[in-house]
mmCIF file of C-alpha atoms in Angstrom:
data_model
loop_
_atom_site.group_PDB
_atom_site.id
_atom_site.type_symbol
_atom_site.label_atom_id
_atom_site.label_comp_id
_atom_site.label_asym_id
_atom_site.label_seq_id
_atom_site.Cartn_x
_atom_site.Cartn_y
_atom_site.Cartn_z
ATOM 1 C CA MET A 12 0.000 0.000 0.000
ATOM 2 C CA GLY A 13 1.269 3.513 -0.816
ATOM 3 C CA ILE A 14 2.150 5.800 2.057
ATOM 4 C CA LEU A 15 -0.481 8.418 1.165
ATOM 5 C CA SER A 16 -3.179 5.765 0.857
ATOM 6 C CA LEU A 17 -2.136 4.302 4.195
ATOM 7 C CA LEU A 18 -2.384 7.669 5.944
ATOM 8 C CA ARG A 19 -5.830 8.280 4.450
ATOM 9 C CA ARG A 20 -7.111 4.914 5.686
ATOM 10 C CA HIS A 21 -5.699 5.177 9.219
ATOM 11 C CA PRO A 22 -6.608 8.537 10.827
ATOM 12 C CA VAL A 23 -4.883 7.789 14.159
ATOM 13 C CA LEU A 24 -1.605 7.080 12.363
ATOM 14 C CA ARG A 25 -2.191 10.200 10.271
ATOM 15 C CA ARG A 26 -2.476 12.378 13.390
ATOM 16 C CA LEU A 27 0.713 10.913 14.822
ATOM 17 C CA TRP A 28 2.425 11.458 11.467
ATOM 18 C CA ILE A 29 1.412 15.128 11.267
ATOM 19 C CA GLY A 30 2.541 15.833 14.831
ATOM 20 C CA ALA A 31 5.832 14.041 14.306
ATOM 21 C CA MET A 32 6.385 15.861 11.007
ATOM 22 C CA ILE A 33 6.015 19.286 12.652
ATOM 23 C CA SER A 34 8.244 18.234 15.542
ATOM 24 C CA GLY A 35 10.788 16.825 13.091
ATOM 25 C CA LEU A 36 10.955 20.175 11.326
ATOM 26 C CA GLY A 37 11.644 21.825 14.681
ATOM 27 C CA ASP A 38 14.382 19.266 15.396
ATOM 28 C CA THR A 39 16.032 20.179 12.093
ATOM 29 C CA PHE A 40 16.085 23.836 13.119
ATOM 30 C CA THR A 41 17.687 22.908 16.445
ATOM 31 C CA TRP A 42 20.317 20.692 14.839
ATOM 32 C CA MET A 43 21.276 23.389 12.314
ATOM 33 C CA ALA A 44 21.203 26.219 14.843
ATOM 34 C CA LEU A 45 23.236 24.507 17.547
ATOM 35 C CA THR A 46 25.771 23.120 15.062
ATOM 36 C CA TRP A 47 26.359 26.497 13.465
ATOM 37 C CA TYR A 48 26.375 28.283 16.840
ATOM 38 C CA LEU A 49 29.118 26.007 18.165
ATOM 39 C CA VAL A 50 31.209 26.199 14.996
ATOM 40 C CA GLU A 51 31.041 30.007 14.947
ATOM 41 C CA ARG A 52 31.790 30.248 18.658
ATOM 42 C CA THR A 53 34.588 27.692 18.895
ATOM 43 C CA HIS A 54 35.764 27.191 15.275
ATOM 44 C CA SER A 55 36.091 23.521 16.185
ATOM 45 C CA GLY A 56 34.342 20.358 15.088
ATOM 46 C CA ALA A 57 35.159 18.904 18.516
ATOM 47 C CA ALA A 58 32.522 21.156 20.129
ATOM 48 C CA VAL A 59 29.886 19.736 17.771
ATOM 49 C CA GLY A 60 30.946 16.209 18.684
ATOM 50 C CA THR A 61 30.727 17.045 22.397
ATOM 51 C CA MET A 62 27.205 18.407 21.985
ATOM 52 C CA LEU A 63 26.086 15.289 20.141
ATOM 53 C CA LEU A 64 27.558 13.117 22.890
ATOM 54 C CA CYS A 65 25.629 15.120 25.487
ATOM 55 C CA PHE A 66 22.418 14.466 23.564
ATOM 56 C CA SER A 67 23.063 10.741 23.269
ATOM 57 C CA LEU A 68 25.084 9.326 26.172
ATOM 58 C CA PRO A 69 22.321 9.715 28.806
ATOM 59 C CA THR A 70 20.171 7.475 26.588
ATOM 60 C CA VAL A 71 22.533 4.586 27.369
ATOM 61 C CA ILE A 72 21.256 4.759 30.951
ATOM 62 C CA THR A 73 17.648 5.800 30.433
ATOM 63 C CA GLY A 74 16.791 3.819 27.271
ATOM 64 C CA GLY A 75 16.532 0.409 28.914
ATOM 65 C CA LEU A 76 14.762 1.760 32.005
ATOM 66 C CA ILE A 77 12.171 3.657 29.994
ATOM 67 C CA GLY A 78 11.686 0.668 27.694
ATOM 68 C CA LYS A 79 10.862 -1.691 30.573
ATOM 69 C CA TRP A 80 8.489 0.915 32.005
ATOM 70 C CA LEU A 81 6.667 1.151 28.660
ATOM 71 C CA ASP A 82 6.208 -2.647 28.527
ATOM 72 C CA ARG A 83 4.028 -2.420 31.631
ATOM 73 C CA ARG A 84 2.199 0.890 31.195
ATOM 74 C CA GLN A 85 0.490 2.961 28.537
ATOM 75 C CA PRO A 86 3.035 4.904 26.466
ATOM 76 C CA ARG A 87 0.867 7.989 25.954
ATOM 77 C CA PRO A 88 1.397 9.809 29.322
ATOM 78 C CA LEU A 89 5.168 9.380 29.342
ATOM 79 C CA MET A 90 5.481 10.429 25.703
ATOM 80 C CA MET A 91 3.507 13.617 26.389
ATOM 81 C CA ALA A 92 5.585 14.412 29.471
ATOM 82 C CA ASP A 93 8.786 13.843 27.510
ATOM 83 C CA ASN A 94 7.820 16.309 24.772
ATOM 84 C CA LEU A 95 6.616 18.951 27.209
ATOM 85 C CA ALA A 96 9.842 18.767 29.212
ATOM 86 C CA ARG A 97 11.994 18.992 26.088
ATOM 87 C CA ALA A 98 9.987 21.973 24.809
ATOM 88 C CA LEU A 99 10.768 23.815 28.039
ATOM 89 C CA LEU A 100 14.424 22.801 28.036
ATOM 90 C CA ILE A 101 15.193 23.909 24.473
ATOM 91 C CA GLY A 102 13.385 27.188 25.193
ATOM 92 C CA LEU A 103 15.927 27.926 27.939
ATOM 93 C CA ILE A 104 18.763 28.399 25.434
ATOM 94 C CA PRO A 105 17.367 31.533 23.694
ATOM 95 C CA LEU A 106 16.259 32.849 27.096
ATOM 96 C CA PHE A 107 19.718 32.410 28.627
ATOM 97 C CA ASP A 108 21.310 33.894 25.513
ATOM 98 C CA LYS A 109 19.235 37.058 25.920
ATOM 99 C CA LEU A 110 20.311 37.225 29.561
ATOM 100 C CA HIS A 111 23.948 36.518 28.620
ATOM 101 C CA TRP A 112 23.939 33.326 30.742
ATOM 102 C CA LEU A 113 24.945 30.914 28.007
ATOM 103 C CA PRO A 114 28.360 29.358 28.596
ATOM 104 C CA LEU A 115 29.033 26.188 26.616
ATOM 105 C CA THR A 116 28.533 24.155 29.792
ATOM 106 C CA THR A 117 24.896 25.272 29.946
ATOM 107 C CA VAL A 118 24.300 24.173 26.347
ATOM 108 C CA TYR A 119 25.811 20.775 27.098
ATOM 109 C CA ILE A 120 23.737 20.283 30.282
ATOM 110 C CA ILE A 121 20.482 21.123 28.479
ATOM 111 C CA ALA A 122 21.422 18.751 25.663
ATOM 112 C CA ALA A 123 22.109 15.962 28.181
ATOM 113 C CA LEU A 124 18.752 16.424 29.912
ATOM 114 C CA MET A 125 16.918 16.357 26.593
ATOM 115 C CA GLY A 126 18.802 13.239 25.560
ATOM 116 C CA ALA A 127 17.877 11.459 28.767
ATOM 117 C CA LEU A 128 14.166 12.055 28.103
ATOM 118 C CA SER A 129 14.036 11.333 24.365
ATOM 119 C CA PRO A 130 13.732 7.491 24.456
ATOM 120 C CA ALA A 131 10.166 7.813 25.738
ATOM 121 C CA THR A 132 8.882 9.116 22.398
ATOM 122 C CA ARG A 133 11.209 7.090 20.173
ATOM 123 C CA VAL A 134 10.435 3.778 21.890
ATOM 124 C CA GLY A 135 6.782 4.652 22.473
ATOM 125 C CA THR A 136 6.236 5.268 18.760
ATOM 126 C CA ARG A 137 7.675 1.834 17.911
ATOM 127 C CA LEU A 138 5.335 0.252 20.466
ATOM 128 C CA LEU A 139 2.270 2.012 19.081
ATOM 129 C CA THR A 140 2.823 1.426 15.353
ATOM 130 C CA PRO A 141 1.988 -2.333 15.221
ATOM 131 C CA TYR A 142 -1.336 -1.553 16.949
ATOM 132 C CA LEU A 143 -2.255 1.234 14.521
ATOM 133 C CA VAL A 144 -2.012 -0.721 11.237
ATOM 134 C CA PRO A 145 -2.334 -4.365 10.049
ATOM 135 C CA ASP A 146 0.858 -6.405 9.896
ATOM 136 C CA GLU A 147 1.008 -6.294 6.096
ATOM 137 C CA ASP A 148 1.179 -2.478 6.253
ATOM 138 C CA LEU A 149 3.969 -2.350 8.815
ATOM 139 C CA GLU A 150 6.756 -1.433 6.368
ATOM 140 C CA SER A 151 4.663 1.339 4.855
ATOM 141 C CA ALA A 152 3.706 2.674 8.289
ATOM 142 C CA ASN A 153 7.329 2.726 9.441
ATOM 143 C CA ALA A 154 8.351 4.334 6.149
ATOM 144 C CA ALA A 155 5.688 7.006 6.674
ATOM 145 C CA LEU A 156 6.972 7.718 10.176
ATOM 146 C CA GLY A 157 10.505 7.665 8.788
ATOM 147 C CA LEU A 158 9.480 10.487 6.469
ATOM 148 C CA THR A 159 8.897 12.638 9.551
ATOM 149 C CA GLU A 160 12.677 12.591 9.976
ATOM 150 C CA GLN A 161 13.481 12.767 6.248
ATOM 151 C CA LEU A 162 11.070 15.332 4.798
ATOM 152 C CA PRO A 163 12.036 18.027 7.335
ATOM 153 C CA GLY A 164 15.501 17.664 5.857
ATOM 154 C CA VAL A 165 14.150 18.801 2.498
ATOM 155 C CA ILE A 166 13.190 22.348 3.470
ATOM 156 C CA GLY A 167 14.227 22.522 7.133
ATOM 157 C CA PRO A 168 17.963 23.170 6.698
ATOM 158 C CA ALA A 169 17.441 25.871 4.088
ATOM 159 C CA LEU A 170 14.764 27.586 6.213
ATOM 160 C CA ALA A 171 16.955 27.219 9.281
ATOM 161 C CA GLY A 172 19.851 28.843 7.441
ATOM 162 C CA VAL A 173 17.642 31.846 6.654
ATOM 163 C CA ALA A 174 16.347 31.998 10.251
ATOM 164 C CA ILE A 175 19.866 31.780 11.693
ATOM 165 C CA ALA A 176 21.018 34.616 9.439
ATOM 166 C CA ALA A 177 18.019 36.771 10.410
ATOM 167 C CA TRP A 178 17.631 36.058 14.149
ATOM 168 C CA GLY A 179 20.805 34.351 15.255
ATOM 169 C CA ALA A 180 21.260 30.696 16.122
ATOM 170 C CA PRO A 181 19.972 30.709 19.747
ATOM 171 C CA GLN A 182 16.724 32.543 18.925
ATOM 172 C CA THR A 183 15.988 30.099 16.098
ATOM 173 C CA LEU A 184 15.530 27.411 18.758
ATOM 174 C CA ILE A 185 12.225 28.985 19.805
ATOM 175 C CA LEU A 186 10.689 27.388 16.702
ATOM 176 C CA ASP A 187 11.623 23.911 17.936
ATOM 177 C CA SER A 188 10.163 24.630 21.357
ATOM 178 C CA ILE A 189 6.830 25.486 19.723
ATOM 179 C CA SER A 190 6.933 22.441 17.441
ATOM 180 C CA PHE A 191 6.891 20.043 20.399
ATOM 181 C CA LEU A 192 3.357 21.203 21.196
ATOM 182 C CA ALA A 193 2.045 19.777 17.899
ATOM 183 C CA LEU A 194 3.397 16.337 18.752
ATOM 184 C CA ILE A 195 1.936 16.517 22.257
ATOM 185 C CA ALA A 196 -1.496 17.214 20.763
ATOM 186 C CA ALA A 197 -1.170 14.221 18.423
ATOM 187 C CA ILE A 198 0.031 11.844 21.144
ATOM 188 C CA ALA A 199 -2.930 12.817 23.305
ATOM 189 C CA THR A 200 -5.245 11.142 20.742
ATOM 190 C CA MET A 201 -3.404 7.798 20.700
ATOM 191 C CA PRO A 202 -5.378 4.724 21.870
ATOM 192 C CA ASN A 203 -4.604 2.519 24.836
ATOM 193 C CA ILE A 204 -2.740 -0.658 23.867
ATOM 194 C CA PRO A 205 -2.746 -4.065 25.619
ATOM 195 C CA ARG A 206 -0.442 -4.137 28.645
ATOM 196 C CA GLU A 207 0.451 -7.155 30.790
ATOM 197 C CA GLY A 208 1.842 -7.598 34.265
ATOM 198 C CA PRO A 209 5.512 -8.534 34.751
ATOM 199 C CA LYS A 210 6.391 -11.989 33.373
ATOM 200 C CA ALA A 211 8.221 -14.510 35.500
ATOM 201 C CA ASP A 212 10.844 -14.982 32.776
ATOM 202 C CA ALA A 213 11.022 -11.331 31.718
ATOM 203 C CA PRO A 214 14.638 -10.543 30.807
ATOM 204 C CA LYS A 215 16.637 -7.766 32.346
ATOM 205 C CA SER A 216 17.024 -4.949 29.872
ATOM 206 C CA TRP A 217 20.336 -5.855 28.255
ATOM 207 C CA THR A 218 19.947 -9.641 28.401
ATOM 208 C CA ILE A 219 17.034 -9.441 25.967
ATOM 209 C CA LEU A 220 19.609 -9.393 23.142
ATOM 210 C CA LYS A 221 20.415 -13.044 23.939
ATOM 211 C CA ARG A 222 16.763 -13.984 23.471
ATOM 212 C CA TYR A 223 16.672 -12.595 19.914
ATOM 213 C CA PRO A 224 20.133 -13.242 18.373
ATOM 214 C CA THR A 225 19.235 -12.285 14.791
ATOM 215 C CA ALA A 226 17.654 -9.055 15.987
ATOM 216 C CA ALA A 227 20.835 -8.447 17.977
ATOM 217 C CA LEU A 228 22.928 -8.923 14.810
ATOM 218 C CA VAL A 229 20.770 -6.404 12.962
ATOM 219 C CA THR A 230 21.271 -3.978 15.854
ATOM 220 C CA VAL A 231 25.044 -4.446 15.669
ATOM 221 C CA LEU A 232 25.001 -3.721 11.934
ATOM 222 C CA SER A 233 23.070 -0.517 12.586
ATOM 223 C CA PHE A 234 25.513 0.490 15.321
ATOM 224 C CA VAL A 235 28.479 0.072 12.968
ATOM 225 C CA PHE A 236 26.695 1.951 10.183
ATOM 226 C CA PHE A 237 25.724 4.894 12.408
ATOM 227 C CA PHE A 238 29.131 5.049 14.095
ATOM 228 C CA ALA A 239 30.891 5.071 10.736
ATOM 229 C CA TYR A 240 28.623 7.921 9.580
ATOM 230 C CA GLY A 241 29.214 10.014 12.726
ATOM 231 C CA PRO A 242 32.433 11.813 11.681
ATOM 232 C CA THR A 243 30.486 13.377 8.799
ATOM 233 C CA GLU A 244 28.468 15.402 11.342
ATOM 234 C CA ALA A 245 31.638 16.944 12.769
ATOM 235 C CA ALA A 246 33.516 17.339 9.498
ATOM 236 C CA LEU A 247 30.775 18.699 7.233
ATOM 237 C CA PRO A 248 30.632 22.304 8.561
ATOM 238 C CA ILE A 249 34.426 22.556 8.243
ATOM 239 C CA PHE A 250 34.338 20.886 4.808
ATOM 240 C CA VAL A 251 31.678 23.346 3.633
ATOM 241 C CA LYS A 252 33.642 26.378 4.829
ATOM 242 C CA GLU A 253 37.201 25.367 3.912
ATOM 243 C CA PHE A 254 36.855 23.079 0.869
ATOM 244 C CA LEU A 255 33.581 24.122 -0.748
ATOM 245 C CA HIS A 256 34.000 27.814 0.254
ATOM 246 C CA SER A 257 30.345 28.143 1.275
ATOM 247 C CA ASN A 258 28.396 29.114 4.391
ATOM 248 C CA ALA A 259 25.392 28.031 6.504
ATOM 249 C CA ALA A 260 23.123 28.330 3.461
ATOM 250 C CA GLY A 261 25.399 25.966 1.540
ATOM 251 C CA MET A 262 25.367 23.467 4.377
ATOM 252 C CA GLY A 263 21.591 23.789 4.471
ATOM 253 C CA MET A 264 21.378 22.935 0.770
ATOM 254 C CA LEU A 265 23.491 19.827 1.352
ATOM 255 C CA TRP A 266 21.153 18.555 4.057
ATOM 256 C CA SER A 267 18.124 19.468 1.959
ATOM 257 C CA ALA A 268 19.549 17.322 -0.842
ATOM 258 C CA VAL A 269 19.958 14.285 1.378
ATOM 259 C CA GLY A 270 16.447 14.886 2.731
ATOM 260 C CA VAL A 271 14.928 14.887 -0.768
ATOM 261 C CA GLY A 272 16.866 11.752 -1.640
ATOM 262 C CA SER A 273 15.779 9.978 1.556
ATOM 263 C CA ALA A 274 12.137 10.790 0.895
ATOM 264 C CA LEU A 275 12.379 9.399 -2.640
ATOM 265 C CA GLY A 276 14.235 6.319 -1.423
ATOM 266 C CA SER A 277 11.474 5.580 1.085
ATOM 267 C CA LEU A 278 9.028 5.143 -1.788
ATOM 268 C CA GLY A 279 10.835 1.925 -2.689
ATOM 269 C CA ILE A 280 10.041 0.271 0.633
ATOM 270 C CA GLY A 281 7.441 -2.115 -0.819
ATOM 271 C CA TRP A 282 9.907 -3.548 -3.325
ATOM 272 C CA LEU A 283 12.796 -3.827 -0.856
ATOM 273 C CA ALA A 284 10.645 -5.519 1.801
ATOM 274 C CA ARG A 285 10.730 -8.725 -0.271
ATOM 275 C CA TYR A 286 14.415 -9.269 0.454
ATOM 276 C CA PRO A 287 16.152 -10.360 3.698
ATOM 277 C CA ALA A 288 16.615 -7.350 5.957
ATOM 278 C CA GLY A 289 20.312 -8.059 6.568
ATOM 279 C CA ILE A 290 21.224 -8.114 2.864
ATOM 280 C CA THR A 291 19.207 -4.974 2.196
ATOM 281 C CA MET A 292 20.838 -3.043 5.036
ATOM 282 C CA ALA A 293 24.327 -4.205 4.038
ATOM 283 C CA GLY A 294 23.614 -3.047 0.476
ATOM 284 C CA ILE A 295 22.483 0.346 1.764
ATOM 285 C CA ALA A 296 25.755 0.684 3.700
ATOM 286 C CA LEU A 297 27.708 -0.059 0.510
ATOM 287 C CA LEU A 298 25.765 2.452 -1.566
ATOM 288 C CA TRP A 299 26.096 5.135 1.108
ATOM 289 C CA GLY A 300 29.863 4.552 1.195
ATOM 290 C CA ILE A 301 30.099 5.002 -2.566
ATOM 291 C CA CYS A 302 28.151 8.274 -2.416
ATOM 292 C CA GLN A 303 30.220 9.511 0.547
ATOM 293 C CA LEU A 304 33.354 8.769 -1.485
ATOM 294 C CA GLY A 305 31.983 10.948 -4.266
ATOM 295 C CA MET A 306 31.298 13.803 -1.861
ATOM 296 C CA ALA A 307 34.800 13.646 -0.351
ATOM 297 C CA PHE A 308 36.252 14.364 -3.800
ATOM 298 C CA ALA A 309 33.550 16.821 -4.911
ATOM 299 C CA PRO A 310 35.195 19.773 -6.710
ATOM 300 C CA SER A 311 32.296 22.130 -5.937
ATOM 301 C CA LEU A 312 29.163 22.535 -3.850
ATOM 302 C CA GLY A 313 27.007 21.335 -6.746
ATOM 303 C CA TYR A 314 28.854 18.018 -7.009
ATOM 304 C CA ALA A 315 28.649 17.562 -3.237
ATOM 305 C CA ILE A 316 24.889 18.178 -3.324
ATOM 306 C CA ALA A 317 24.486 15.528 -6.054
ATOM 307 C CA ALA A 318 26.510 12.984 -4.045
ATOM 308 C CA PHE A 319 24.471 13.628 -0.902
ATOM 309 C CA PHE A 320 21.230 13.388 -2.885
ATOM 310 C CA PHE A 321 22.024 9.903 -4.187
ATOM 311 C CA GLY A 322 23.268 8.917 -0.745
ATOM 312 C CA GLY A 323 19.884 9.950 0.622
ATOM 313 C CA ILE A 324 18.087 7.727 -1.907
ATOM 314 C CA ALA A 325 20.159 4.771 -0.677
ATOM 315 C CA TRP A 326 19.618 5.621 2.985
ATOM 316 C CA GLY A 327 15.877 6.376 2.783
ATOM 317 C CA PRO A 328 14.395 2.881 3.396
ATOM 318 C CA TYR A 329 16.935 1.802 6.033
ATOM 319 C CA LEU A 330 15.114 2.551 9.283
ATOM 320 C CA ALA A 331 11.733 1.328 7.999
ATOM 321 C CA ILE A 332 13.250 -2.014 6.993
ATOM 322 C CA GLU A 333 15.152 -2.393 10.250
ATOM 323 C CA THR A 334 12.249 -1.337 12.485
ATOM 324 C CA SER A 335 9.693 -3.558 10.742
ATOM 325 C CA PHE A 336 11.970 -6.577 11.019
ATOM 326 C CA LEU A 337 12.552 -5.985 14.734
ATOM 327 C CA GLN A 338 8.863 -5.393 15.433
ATOM 328 C CA ARG A 339 8.009 -8.763 13.870
ATOM 329 C CA THR A 340 10.920 -10.646 15.422
ATOM 330 C CA VAL A 341 10.501 -9.483 19.019
ATOM 331 C CA ASP A 342 7.382 -10.445 20.968
ATOM 332 C CA LYS A 343 5.041 -7.465 21.340
ATOM 333 C CA SER A 344 5.054 -7.828 25.117
ATOM 334 C CA GLU A 345 8.805 -7.142 25.066
ATOM 335 C CA HIS A 346 8.917 -4.381 22.460
ATOM 336 C CA GLY A 347 9.547 -1.722 25.084
ATOM 337 C CA THR A 348 12.483 -3.567 26.633
ATOM 338 C CA PHE A 349 14.061 -4.463 23.297
ATOM 339 C CA PHE A 350 13.616 -1.071 21.660
ATOM 340 C CA GLY A 351 14.791 0.625 24.841
ATOM 341 C CA VAL A 352 18.044 -1.349 24.649
ATOM 342 C CA HIS A 353 18.177 -0.818 20.882
ATOM 343 C CA THR A 354 17.842 2.941 21.389
ATOM 344 C CA ALA A 355 20.412 2.919 24.190
ATOM 345 C CA LEU A 356 22.921 1.215 21.894
ATOM 346 C CA LEU A 357 22.267 3.228 18.758
ATOM 347 C CA ALA A 358 21.770 6.702 20.246
ATOM 348 C CA PRO A 359 25.440 7.193 21.158
ATOM 349 C CA SER A 360 26.823 5.446 18.067
ATOM 350 C CA MET A 361 26.640 8.398 15.703
ATOM 351 C CA PRO A 362 27.736 11.005 18.304
ATOM 352 C CA LEU A 363 30.648 8.780 19.336
ATOM 353 C CA GLY A 364 31.623 8.700 15.697
ATOM 354 C CA ALA A 365 31.186 12.487 15.551
ATOM 355 C CA ALA A 366 33.431 12.870 18.608
ATOM 356 C CA LEU A 367 36.017 10.710 16.870
ATOM 357 C CA GLY A 368 35.638 12.904 13.804
ATOM 358 C CA GLY A 369 36.176 16.018 15.927
ATOM 359 C CA ALA A 370 39.360 14.530 17.351
ATOM 360 C CA LEU A 371 40.562 13.532 13.894
ATOM 361 C CA LEU A 372 39.978 17.073 12.638
ATOM 362 C CA LEU A 373 42.732 18.226 14.982
ATOM 363 C CA ARG A 374 45.207 16.134 12.956
ATOM 364 C CA ILE A 375 43.793 15.664 9.448
ATOM 365 C CA SER A 376 41.590 17.625 7.055
ATOM 366 C CA ALA A 377 37.801 17.466 6.821
ATOM 367 C CA GLN A 378 38.164 15.916 3.372
ATOM 368 C CA GLN A 379 40.302 13.104 4.774
ATOM 369 C CA VAL A 380 37.720 12.470 7.506
ATOM 370 C CA LEU A 381 34.968 12.116 4.908
ATOM 371 C CA LEU A 382 37.150 9.753 2.909
ATOM 372 C CA GLY A 383 37.669 7.608 6.022
ATOM 373 C CA VAL A 384 33.897 7.483 6.580
ATOM 374 C CA ALA A 385 33.324 6.296 3.020
ATOM 375 C CA LEU A 386 35.908 3.508 3.278
ATOM 376 C CA THR A 387 34.572 2.357 6.662
ATOM 377 C CA CYS A 388 30.997 2.095 5.346
ATOM 378 C CA LEU A 389 32.192 0.146 2.320
ATOM 379 C CA LEU A 390 34.168 -2.258 4.499
ATOM 380 C CA GLY A 391 31.263 -2.692 6.961
ATOM 381 C CA GLY A 392 28.811 -3.453 4.176
ATOM 382 C CA ILE A 393 31.116 -6.038 2.621
ATOM 383 C CA VAL A 394 31.691 -7.793 5.955
ATOM 384 C CA ALA A 395 27.935 -7.857 6.698
ATOM 385 C CA LEU A 396 27.241 -9.662 3.428
ATOM 386 C CA PHE A 397 29.345 -12.603 4.622
ATOM 387 C CA ILE A 398 27.727 -12.991 8.074
ATOM 388 C CA PRO A 399 25.235 -15.905 7.810
ATOM 389 C CA GLY A 400 22.821 -14.543 10.415
ATOM 390 C CA LEU A 401 22.550 -11.218 8.627
ATOM 391 C CA ARG A 402 22.423 -12.853 5.210
ATOM 392 C CA LYS A 403 19.231 -14.632 6.239
ATOM 393 C CA ALA A 404 17.787 -12.119 8.730
ATOM 394 C CA GLU A 405 14.350 -13.700 8.761
ATOM 395 C CA PRO A 406 11.977 -13.437 11.748
ATOM 396 C CA GLU A 407 12.753 -16.002 14.464
ATOM 397 C CA ARG A 408 9.163 -16.661 15.472
#
């Protein structure tokens, strides 16, 4: 079923999609604004890597705890509380900037608090989706929700670049604070889902990976993929300024290109769903590596935009394929625990890679960092193709 047709037929999913889309646009503004603010203030990719670590490392602790909580209770109240708290937290940055109370430490603390809360919505959405659509529509539903992260990348970075130029980076964050309210309104309409009491054999958070070994292998592949991508986040602003001789608007166009490509790539989810998830994800890693290689050697901004666009097409279906496979493989009564652990593992992977990229930028050029990312993705994809468990990657139930 097409994504538009699916959203028309399932109004509850449609409301969640609209709220998440607005919130995703706000997240894009925050990512652009904070990245550019730190680069202008510190002239260092390491500061960007530190911020990303602050957003993600608390998830390692809170992801599993929140996941187990969601297996026993309705996700709606915690998801609403999470978004309200994060709306207030991100709103503190422009306020403190106006009051001249914005040392880098304050930015990092706010980022850490927001990161600690974020698994509630991410995991809660994965719990709700299988109850909102029939099983045969699961890939399309996850692709639709994936678009809430991809489509904001189409216009969000360019709009954010204009807003940053007009208002300054900190004040641009007010838009993200407002966008959280749309998602809160959508979550408030979500239905109750079946909840059970604690099981006698319920696994502790991290031991659930032993219960679902193929799902664990898929998670490892995703960790490697995201970690290998991470240095791009730190290197790209420097690459744009020093190698492509552009500015925040140029960086915005790059991210818009990958957003357009991702949205187009998601349209192929129905065709790709016929193949084993492991092979598909390994192939995506290979294609992304090839496109990243092209960007590293791009002679101009236009060539870099084209490389990122085709990389986005390759990347687009990844999360929908991975999420659908995990939702079918893991028992519904343990979705919260598994996805909590999954989130705890994956959330720091990209920022850890970004921190590595920031450290590498002290010794090598941004172009060399991007080249290293491309080669790592290519190597990871090749290795994954030869792992039997990932080559099959069929549901274990």
